[in-house]
PDB file of C-alpha atoms and ligand atoms in Angstrom:
ATOM      1  CA  MET A   1     -19.695 -29.503  14.292  1.00 77.00           C
ATOM      2  CA  SER A   2     -19.381 -26.762  16.606  1.00 94.00           C
ATOM      3  CA  THR A   3     -17.763 -27.011  20.254  1.00 98.00           C
ATOM      4  CA  VAL A   4     -19.068 -25.196  23.214  1.00 98.00           C
ATOM      5  CA  VAL A   5     -16.895 -24.334  26.350  1.00 98.00           C
ATOM      6  CA  GLY A   6     -18.118 -23.129  29.600  1.00 98.00           C
ATOM      7  CA  PHE A   7     -16.815 -20.613  31.738  1.00 98.00           C
ATOM      8  CA  VAL A   8     -18.457 -20.955  35.437  1.00 97.00           C
ATOM      9  CA  SER A   9     -17.932 -20.450  38.995  1.00 96.00           C
ATOM     10  CA  GLN A  10     -20.157 -20.113  42.194  1.00 93.00           C
ATOM     11  CA  LYS A  11     -18.321 -17.061  43.098  1.00 92.00           C
ATOM     12  CA  GLY A  12     -18.638 -13.707  40.940  1.00 92.00           C
ATOM     13  CA  GLY A  13     -15.357 -11.480  40.004  1.00 95.00           C
ATOM     14  CA  VAL A  14     -13.232 -14.657  39.402  1.00 96.00           C
ATOM     15  CA  GLY A  15     -12.335 -14.072  35.728  1.00 98.00           C
ATOM     16  CA  LYS A  16     -15.245 -15.918  33.632  1.00 98.00           C
ATOM     17  CA  SER A  17     -15.641 -13.220  31.484  1.00 98.00           C
ATOM     18  CA  THR A  18     -12.391 -12.060  30.926  1.00 98.00           C
ATOM     19  CA  LEU A  19     -10.966 -15.257  29.795  1.00 98.00           C
ATOM     20  CA  ALA A  20     -14.579 -15.901  27.557  1.00 98.00           C
ATOM     21  CA  ARG A  21     -13.551 -12.974  25.601  1.00 98.00           C
ATOM     22  CA  ALA A  22      -9.775 -13.605  25.262  1.00 98.00           C
ATOM     23  CA  LEU A  23     -10.913 -17.117  23.934  1.00 98.00           C
ATOM     24  CA  ALA A  24     -13.203 -15.811  21.668  1.00 98.00           C
ATOM     25  CA  ARG A  25     -10.805 -13.020  20.351  1.00 98.00           C
ATOM     26  CA  GLU A  26      -8.116 -15.381  19.559  1.00 98.00           C
ATOM     27  CA  ALA A  27     -10.880 -18.044  18.058  1.00 98.00           C
ATOM     28  CA  ALA A  28     -12.054 -15.304  15.835  1.00 98.00           C
ATOM     29  CA  ALA A  29      -8.649 -14.161  14.827  1.00 98.00           C
ATOM     30  CA  GLY A  30      -7.904 -17.539  13.770  1.00 97.00           C
ATOM     31  CA  GLY A  31     -10.929 -17.676  11.799  1.00 97.00           C
ATOM     32  CA  LEU A  32     -13.428 -19.524  13.508  1.00 97.00           C
ATOM     33  CA  ALA A  33     -17.139 -18.255  13.534  1.00 98.00           C
ATOM     34  CA  VAL A  34     -17.621 -17.888  17.475  1.00 98.00           C
ATOM     35  CA  LYS A  35     -20.040 -16.510  19.398  1.00 98.00           C
ATOM     36  CA  ILE A  36     -19.950 -15.519  23.452  1.00 98.00           C
ATOM     37  CA  ALA A  37     -23.554 -16.422  25.233  1.00 98.00           C
ATOM     38  CA  ASP A  38     -23.731 -13.878  27.995  1.00 98.00           C
ATOM     39  CA  LEU A  39     -26.048 -15.972  30.585  1.00 96.00           C
ATOM     40  CA  ASP A  40     -24.972 -13.438  32.791  1.00 93.00           C
ATOM     41  CA  HIS A  41     -27.667 -11.453  31.198  1.00 84.00           C
ATOM     42  CA  GLU A  42     -29.234  -9.228  34.081  1.00 88.00           C
ATOM     43  CA  GLN A  43     -25.491  -7.277  34.001  1.00 92.00           C
ATOM     44  CA  GLY A  44     -24.524  -8.277  30.559  1.00 95.00           C
ATOM     45  CA  THR A  45     -20.943  -7.218  31.182  1.00 97.00           C
ATOM     46  CA  SER A  46     -19.826  -9.030  27.985  1.00 98.00           C
ATOM     47  CA  THR A  47     -22.497  -7.470  25.935  1.00 98.00           C
ATOM     48  CA  ASN A  48     -21.566  -4.404  27.153  1.00 98.00           C
ATOM     49  CA  TRP A  49     -17.668  -4.763  26.263  1.00 98.00           C
ATOM     50  CA  ALA A  50     -18.704  -6.052  22.882  1.00 98.00           C
ATOM     51  CA  ARG A  51     -20.358  -2.505  22.537  1.00 98.00           C
ATOM     52  CA  ARG A  52     -17.197  -0.738  23.740  1.00 98.00           C
ATOM     53  CA  ARG A  53     -15.055  -3.168  21.134  1.00 98.00           C
ATOM     54  CA  MET A  54     -17.397  -2.205  18.275  1.00 98.00           C
ATOM     55  CA  ALA A  55     -17.120   1.768  19.250  1.00 98.00           C
ATOM     56  CA  ALA A  56     -13.531   1.287  19.264  1.00 98.00           C
ATOM     57  CA  GLY A  57     -13.895  -0.299  15.917  1.00 98.00           C
ATOM     58  CA  LEU A  58     -11.640  -3.025  17.175  1.00 98.00           C
ATOM     59  CA  GLU A  59     -10.964  -6.395  14.532  1.00 98.00           C
ATOM     60  CA  PRO A  60     -11.909  -8.756  14.727  1.00 98.00           C
ATOM     61  CA  VAL A  61     -15.211  -8.447  15.949  1.00 98.00           C
ATOM     62  CA  VAL A  62     -16.235 -10.683  18.782  1.00 98.00           C
ATOM     63  CA  PRO A  63     -20.234 -11.351  18.360  1.00 98.00           C
ATOM     64  CA  VAL A  64     -21.685 -11.447  22.107  1.00 98.00           C
ATOM     65  CA  GLU A  65     -25.551 -12.358  22.460  1.00 98.00           C
ATOM     66  CA  PRO A  66     -27.474 -12.280  25.809  1.00 97.00           C
ATOM     67  CA  PHE A  67     -29.452 -15.774  26.577  1.00 96.00           C
ATOM     68  CA  ARG A  68     -31.449 -16.473  29.540  1.00 94.00           C
ATOM     69  CA  THR A  69     -30.966 -20.039  29.849  1.00 94.00           C
ATOM     70  CA  ALA A  70     -28.089 -22.158  28.828  1.00 96.00           C
ATOM     71  CA  ALA A  71     -30.775 -23.904  26.828  1.00 97.00           C
ATOM     72  CA  ASP A  72     -31.089 -21.185  24.317  1.00 97.00           C
ATOM     73  CA  ALA A  73     -27.256 -20.807  23.880  1.00 97.00           C
ATOM     74  CA  PHE A  74     -27.055 -24.258  23.153  1.00 97.00           C
ATOM     75  CA  LYS A  75     -29.533 -24.422  20.521  1.00 97.00           C
ATOM     76  CA  ALA A  76     -27.968 -21.067  18.688  1.00 97.00           C
ATOM     77  CA  ALA A  77     -24.374 -23.130  19.413  1.00 97.00           C
ATOM     78  CA  GLU A  78     -25.340 -24.646  15.767  1.00 95.00           C
ATOM     79  CA  HIS A  79     -24.729 -21.691  13.528  1.00 94.00           C
ATOM     80  CA  VAL A  80     -20.947 -21.418  14.921  1.00 98.00           C
ATOM     81  CA  ASP A  81     -17.992 -23.147  15.128  1.00 98.00           C
ATOM     82  CA  LEU A  82     -17.612 -22.241  18.617  1.00 98.00           C
ATOM     83  CA  MET A  83     -19.798 -21.374  21.470  1.00 98.00           C
ATOM     84  CA  ILE A  84     -18.485 -19.427  24.455  1.00 98.00           C
ATOM     85  CA  VAL A  85     -21.137 -19.835  27.510  1.00 98.00           C
ATOM     86  CA  ASP A  86     -20.038 -16.801  29.869  1.00 98.00           C
ATOM     87  CA  GLY A  87     -21.625 -18.491  33.232  1.00 96.00           C
ATOM     88  CA  PRO A  88     -23.358 -16.412  35.703  1.00 93.00           C
ATOM     89  CA  ALA A  89     -22.061 -16.389  39.376  1.00 85.00           C
ATOM     90  CA  ARG A  90     -23.846 -18.139  42.178  1.00 76.00           C
ATOM     91  CA  ALA A  91     -26.385 -20.568  40.132  1.00 73.00           C
ATOM     92  CA  SER A  92     -25.525 -24.150  40.995  1.00 76.00           C
ATOM     93  CA  ALA A  93     -28.221 -25.610  39.011  1.00 81.00           C
ATOM     94  CA  GLY A  94     -27.265 -23.368  35.902  1.00 90.00           C
ATOM     95  CA  THR A  95     -23.517 -24.411  36.375  1.00 96.00           C
ATOM     96  CA  LEU A  96     -24.408 -28.074  35.918  1.00 96.00           C
ATOM     97  CA  GLU A  97     -26.508 -27.437  32.631  1.00 96.00           C
ATOM     98  CA  ILE A  98     -23.850 -25.343  31.362  1.00 97.00           C
ATOM     99  CA  ALA A  99     -21.148 -28.299  32.029  1.00 98.00           C
ATOM    100  CA  LYS A 100     -23.717 -31.027  30.591  1.00 98.00           C
ATOM    101  CA  GLY A 101     -24.004 -29.443  27.186  1.00 97.00           C
ATOM    102  CA  SER A 102     -20.237 -28.117  26.733  1.00 98.00           C
ATOM    103  CA  ALA A 103     -17.452 -30.162  25.629  1.00 98.00           C
ATOM    104  CA  LEU A 104     -14.713 -28.452  28.416  1.00 98.00           C
ATOM    105  CA  VAL A 105     -15.778 -26.479  31.465  1.00 98.00           C
ATOM    106  CA  VAL A 106     -13.255 -23.889  32.751  1.00 98.00           C
ATOM    107  CA  GLN A 107     -13.350 -22.555  35.996  1.00 98.00           C
ATOM    108  CA  PRO A 108     -10.903 -19.544  36.761  1.00 98.00           C
ATOM    109  CA  SER A 109      -9.571 -19.188  40.375  1.00 98.00           C
ATOM    110  CA  SER A 110      -7.273 -17.135  41.898  1.00 98.00           C
ATOM    111  CA  THR A 111      -4.763 -18.633  43.897  1.00 98.00           C
ATOM    112  CA  SER A 112      -5.953 -17.887  47.565  1.00 98.00           C
ATOM    113  CA  VAL A 113      -7.378 -20.557  49.778  1.00 98.00           C
ATOM    114  CA  ASP A 114     -10.845 -18.515  50.068  1.00 97.00           C
ATOM    115  CA  ASP A 115     -11.142 -19.032  46.036  1.00 97.00           C
ATOM    116  CA  LEU A 116      -9.438 -22.419  45.512  1.00 98.00           C
ATOM    117  CA  GLU A 117     -12.000 -24.134  48.407  1.00 98.00           C
ATOM    118  CA  PRO A 118     -14.980 -23.196  46.368  1.00 97.00           C
ATOM    119  CA  ALA A 119     -13.622 -23.754  43.260  1.00 97.00           C
ATOM    120  CA  VAL A 120     -13.308 -27.445  44.281  1.00 98.00           C
ATOM    121  CA  LEU A 121     -16.488 -27.536  45.657  1.00 97.00           C
ATOM    122  CA  VAL A 122     -18.197 -26.685  42.603  1.00 97.00           C
ATOM    123  CA  PHE A 123     -16.299 -29.378  40.412  1.00 98.00           C
ATOM    124  CA  HIS A 124     -16.959 -32.058  43.264  1.00 97.00           C
ATOM    125  CA  SER A 125     -21.149 -31.348  42.751  1.00 96.00           C
ATOM    126  CA  LEU A 126     -20.292 -31.605  39.237  1.00 97.00           C
ATOM    127  CA  VAL A 127     -18.416 -34.809  39.293  1.00 98.00           C
ATOM    128  CA  ARG A 128     -21.227 -35.852  42.027  1.00 97.00           C
ATOM    129  CA  ALA A 129     -23.845 -35.212  39.284  1.00 97.00           C
ATOM    130  CA  GLY A 130     -21.913 -37.239  36.326  1.00 98.00           C
ATOM    131  CA  ILE A 131     -19.938 -34.650  34.782  1.00 98.00           C
ATOM    132  CA  PRO A 132     -16.634 -36.541  33.753  1.00 98.00           C
ATOM    133  CA  ARG A 133     -13.563 -35.197  35.455  1.00 98.00           C
ATOM    134  CA  ALA A 134     -11.568 -35.020  32.249  1.00 97.00           C
ATOM    135  CA  LYS A 135     -14.279 -31.971  30.996  1.00 98.00           C
ATOM    136  CA  LEU A 136     -13.022 -29.421  33.902  1.00 98.00           C
ATOM    137  CA  ALA A 137     -10.225 -27.873  34.274  1.00 98.00           C
ATOM    138  CA  VAL A 138      -9.107 -24.473  36.511  1.00 98.00           C
ATOM    139  CA  ALA A 139      -7.705 -21.670  34.721  1.00 98.00           C
ATOM    140  CA  LEU A 140      -5.377 -19.423  37.452  1.00 98.00           C
ATOM    141  CA  VAL A 141      -5.878 -15.977  37.138  1.00 97.00           C
ATOM    142  CA  ARG A 142      -5.022 -13.114  39.308  1.00 97.00           C
ATOM    143  CA  VAL A 143      -1.685 -15.046  40.131  1.00 98.00           C
ATOM    144  CA  GLY A 144       0.941 -12.647  42.061  1.00 97.00           C
ATOM    145  CA  THR A 145       3.971 -15.055  42.407  1.00 97.00           C
ATOM    146  CA  GLU A 146       5.742 -18.065  40.919  1.00 97.00           C
ATOM    147  CA  ALA A 147       5.172 -19.604  44.644  1.00 98.00           C
ATOM    148  CA  GLU A 148       1.433 -18.453  44.490  1.00 98.00           C
ATOM    149  CA  GLU A 149       0.917 -20.272  40.888  1.00 98.00           C
ATOM    150  CA  GLY A 150       3.230 -23.598  42.672  1.00 98.00           C
ATOM    151  CA  PHE A 151       0.621 -23.387  45.481  1.00 98.00           C
ATOM    152  CA  ALA A 152      -2.591 -23.424  43.676  1.00 98.00           C
ATOM    153  CA  ARG A 153      -1.172 -25.988  41.158  1.00 98.00           C
ATOM    154  CA  SER A 154      -0.387 -28.438  43.948  1.00 98.00           C
ATOM    155  CA  TYR A 155      -3.719 -27.673  46.117  1.00 98.00           C
ATOM    156  CA  MET A 156      -5.764 -28.511  42.518  1.00 98.00           C
ATOM    157  CA  ALA A 157      -3.784 -31.454  42.248  1.00 98.00           C
ATOM    158  CA  GLU A 158      -4.448 -32.773  45.712  1.00 98.00           C
ATOM    159  CA  ALA A 159      -8.380 -31.989  45.361  1.00 98.00           C
ATOM    160  CA  GLY A 160      -7.980 -34.209  42.035  1.00 98.00           C
ATOM    161  CA  TYR A 161      -8.493 -31.402  39.299  1.00 98.00           C
ATOM    162  CA  ASP A 162      -6.082 -30.315  36.413  1.00 98.00           C
ATOM    163  CA  VAL A 163      -4.853 -26.719  35.974  1.00 98.00           C
ATOM    164  CA  LEU A 164      -4.316 -25.507  32.554  1.00 98.00           C
ATOM    165  CA  PRO A 165      -0.987 -24.542  31.749  1.00 97.00           C
ATOM    166  CA  GLY A 166      -0.227 -21.175  32.067  1.00 96.00           C
ATOM    167  CA  ALA A 167      -1.752 -18.225  34.287  1.00 97.00           C
ATOM    168  CA  LEU A 168      -2.600 -14.669  34.073  1.00 98.00           C
ATOM    169  CA  LEU A 169      -1.029 -12.065  36.685  1.00 98.00           C
ATOM    170  CA  GLU A 170      -2.802  -9.582  38.516  1.00 98.00           C
ATOM    171  CA  ARG A 171      -2.268  -6.393  36.567  1.00 98.00           C
ATOM    172  CA  PRO A 172      -4.248  -3.114  36.126  1.00 98.00           C
ATOM    173  CA  ALA A 173      -3.601  -3.296  32.638  1.00 98.00           C
ATOM    174  CA  TYR A 174      -5.582  -6.660  31.899  1.00 98.00           C
ATOM    175  CA  ARG A 175      -8.545  -4.309  33.259  1.00 98.00           C
ATOM    176  CA  GLN A 176      -7.867  -1.410  31.880  1.00 98.00           C
ATOM    177  CA  ALA A 177      -7.666  -3.304  27.720  1.00 98.00           C
ATOM    178  CA  GLN A 178     -11.184  -4.425  28.569  1.00 98.00           C
ATOM    179  CA  ASN A 179     -12.388  -1.240  29.578  1.00 98.00           C
ATOM    180  CA  ASP A 180     -11.317  -0.179  26.407  1.00 98.00           C
ATOM    181  CA  GLY A 181     -13.499  -2.936  24.482  1.00 98.00           C
ATOM    182  CA  GLN A 182      -9.971  -5.269  23.899  1.00 98.00           C
ATOM    183  CA  ALA A 183      -9.347  -8.823  25.047  1.00 98.00           C
ATOM    184  CA  VAL A 184      -6.889  -9.288  27.533  1.00 98.00           C
ATOM    185  CA  THR A 185      -4.790 -10.760  24.814  1.00 98.00           C
ATOM    186  CA  GLU A 186      -4.804  -7.405  23.295  1.00 98.00           C
ATOM    187  CA  VAL A 187      -2.897  -5.699  26.422  1.00 98.00           C
ATOM    188  CA  ARG A 188      -0.062  -3.562  24.877  1.00 95.00           C
ATOM    189  CA  PHE A 189       2.439  -4.965  27.355  1.00 97.00           C
ATOM    190  CA  LYS A 190       4.413  -7.848  25.376  1.00 96.00           C
ATOM    191  CA  GLY A 191       4.924  -9.751  28.377  1.00 96.00           C
ATOM    192  CA  LEU A 192       1.424  -9.804  29.498  1.00 98.00           C
ATOM    193  CA  SER A 193      -0.215 -10.256  26.245  1.00 98.00           C
ATOM    194  CA  GLU A 194       1.897 -13.313  25.564  1.00 98.00           C
ATOM    195  CA  ARG A 195       1.024 -14.808  28.871  1.00 97.00           C
ATOM    196  CA  ALA A 196      -2.788 -14.023  28.316  1.00 98.00           C
ATOM    197  CA  ASP A 197      -2.171 -15.926  24.810  1.00 98.00           C
ATOM    198  CA  ALA A 198      -0.461 -18.579  26.298  1.00 98.00           C
ATOM    199  CA  LEU A 199      -3.173 -19.480  28.896  1.00 98.00           C
ATOM    200  CA  VAL A 200      -6.126 -19.153  26.126  1.00 98.00           C
ATOM    201  CA  GLN A 201      -3.937 -21.865  24.115  1.00 98.00           C
ATOM    202  CA  ALA A 202      -4.089 -24.105  26.473  1.00 98.00           C
ATOM    203  CA  ILE A 203      -7.850 -23.779  26.557  1.00 98.00           C
ATOM    204  CA  ILE A 204      -8.266 -24.107  22.735  1.00 98.00           C
ATOM    205  CA  ASP A 205      -6.019 -27.408  22.873  1.00 98.00           C
ATOM    206  CA  ARG A 206      -7.834 -28.871  25.779  1.00 97.00           C
ATOM    207  CA  ALA A 207     -11.206 -28.368  24.079  1.00 97.00           C
ATOM    208  CA  GLY A 208      -9.676 -30.200  20.757  1.00 95.00           C
ATOM    209  CA  LEU A 209     -10.364 -26.900  18.643  1.00 93.00           C
TER     210      LEU A 209
HETATM  211  N1  ADP B 301      -5.526 -10.944  35.993  1.00 56.52           N
HETATM  212  C1  ADP B 301      -6.001  -9.899  36.248  1.00 56.52           C
HETATM  213  N2  ADP B 301      -5.692  -8.827  36.706  1.00 56.52           N
HETATM  214  C2  ADP B 301      -6.157  -7.569  37.173  1.00 56.52           C
HETATM  215  N3  ADP B 301      -7.782  -7.583  37.146  1.00 56.52           N
HETATM  216  C3  ADP B 301      -8.267  -8.700  36.702  1.00 56.52           C
HETATM  217  C4  ADP B 301      -7.694  -9.763  36.275  1.00 56.52           C
HETATM  218  N4  ADP B 301      -8.785 -10.863  35.450  1.00 56.52           N
HETATM  219  C5  ADP B 301      -9.641 -10.265  35.340  1.00 56.52           C
HETATM  220  N5  ADP B 301      -9.548  -8.613  36.099  1.00 56.52           N
HETATM  221  C6  ADP B 301     -10.834  -7.735  36.515  1.00 56.52           C
HETATM  222  O1  ADP B 301     -11.431  -8.377  37.482  1.00 56.52           O
HETATM  223  C7  ADP B 301     -12.986  -7.630  37.450  1.00 56.52           C
HETATM  224  C8  ADP B 301     -13.995  -9.629  37.482  1.00 56.52           C
HETATM  225  O2  ADP B 301     -13.558 -10.284  36.096  1.00 56.52           O
HETATM  226  P1  ADP B 301     -14.755 -10.865  35.204  1.00 56.52           P
HETATM  227  O3  ADP B 301     -13.705 -11.609  34.370  1.00 56.52           O
HETATM  228  O4  ADP B 301     -15.527  -9.885  34.903  1.00 56.52           O
HETATM  229  O5  ADP B 301     -15.007 -11.965  36.363  1.00 56.52           O
HETATM  230  P2  ADP B 301     -16.476 -12.779  36.061  1.00 56.52           P
HETATM  231  O6  ADP B 301     -17.044 -13.008  34.757  1.00 56.52           O
HETATM  232  O7  ADP B 301     -15.946 -14.270  36.921  1.00 56.52           O
HETATM  233  O8  ADP B 301     -17.545 -12.111  37.194  1.00 56.52           O
HETATM  234  C9  ADP B 301     -12.850  -7.383  36.226  1.00 56.52           C
HETATM  235  O9  ADP B 301     -12.882  -5.842  36.444  1.00 56.52           O
HETATM  236  C10 ADP B 301     -11.394  -7.718  35.345  1.00 56.52           C
HETATM  237  O10 ADP B 301     -11.037  -7.010  34.517  1.00 56.52           O
HETATM  238 MG1   MG B 302     -18.676 -12.188  34.217  1.00 56.52          MG
END
């Protein structure tokens, strides 16, 4: 049985690809047959990241394949244990399609109201379309302080959505790691890799993997 985890948002640059890659890396390291479906097929950023990873000779190999539609990605999911759908930005219809086929839908957000508010709207529209709230979770990335994290958690609690335990701090090292084909869980600063690990583990647990 294969599991599909989808990463969605209406805004770009929130951290979908960052978390999709980290989940894929850790699941592959744990022995699962995994693939990232890069639905941002025009930009193909995760596809290009996988090329950088390959060129750097990093293990485990993280397979990434571009797909034009979520339906195409779901079809290919039967060949793996875990299909990770790395969604494009700004596509409401596409977001619903991804959510319908996913066991878990993760929406990354920073802690600012400018990011939290649109994230809530995306989840509201999914719930209105019949997606169960239990399938939806926010992952906090780009956190600056504990106070910011606390604020974001209460904001989302008020809106009625779960926030995964753990959070990524806003750190240049996470960008650098991905420039080099690494996942954020592979960053060489132990505190940062442990934080990324904890967030990825929360996704793994929540997806029932
Ligand atoms: N916690 C973080 N700290 C610093 N930079 C980050 C962090 N998370 C993501 N980034 C960077 O932000 C940019 C956008 O992230 P990305 O995962 O590509 O977003 P999306 O896939 O949602 O468009 C990338 O350059 C990524 O390296
Ligand atoms: Mg992306």
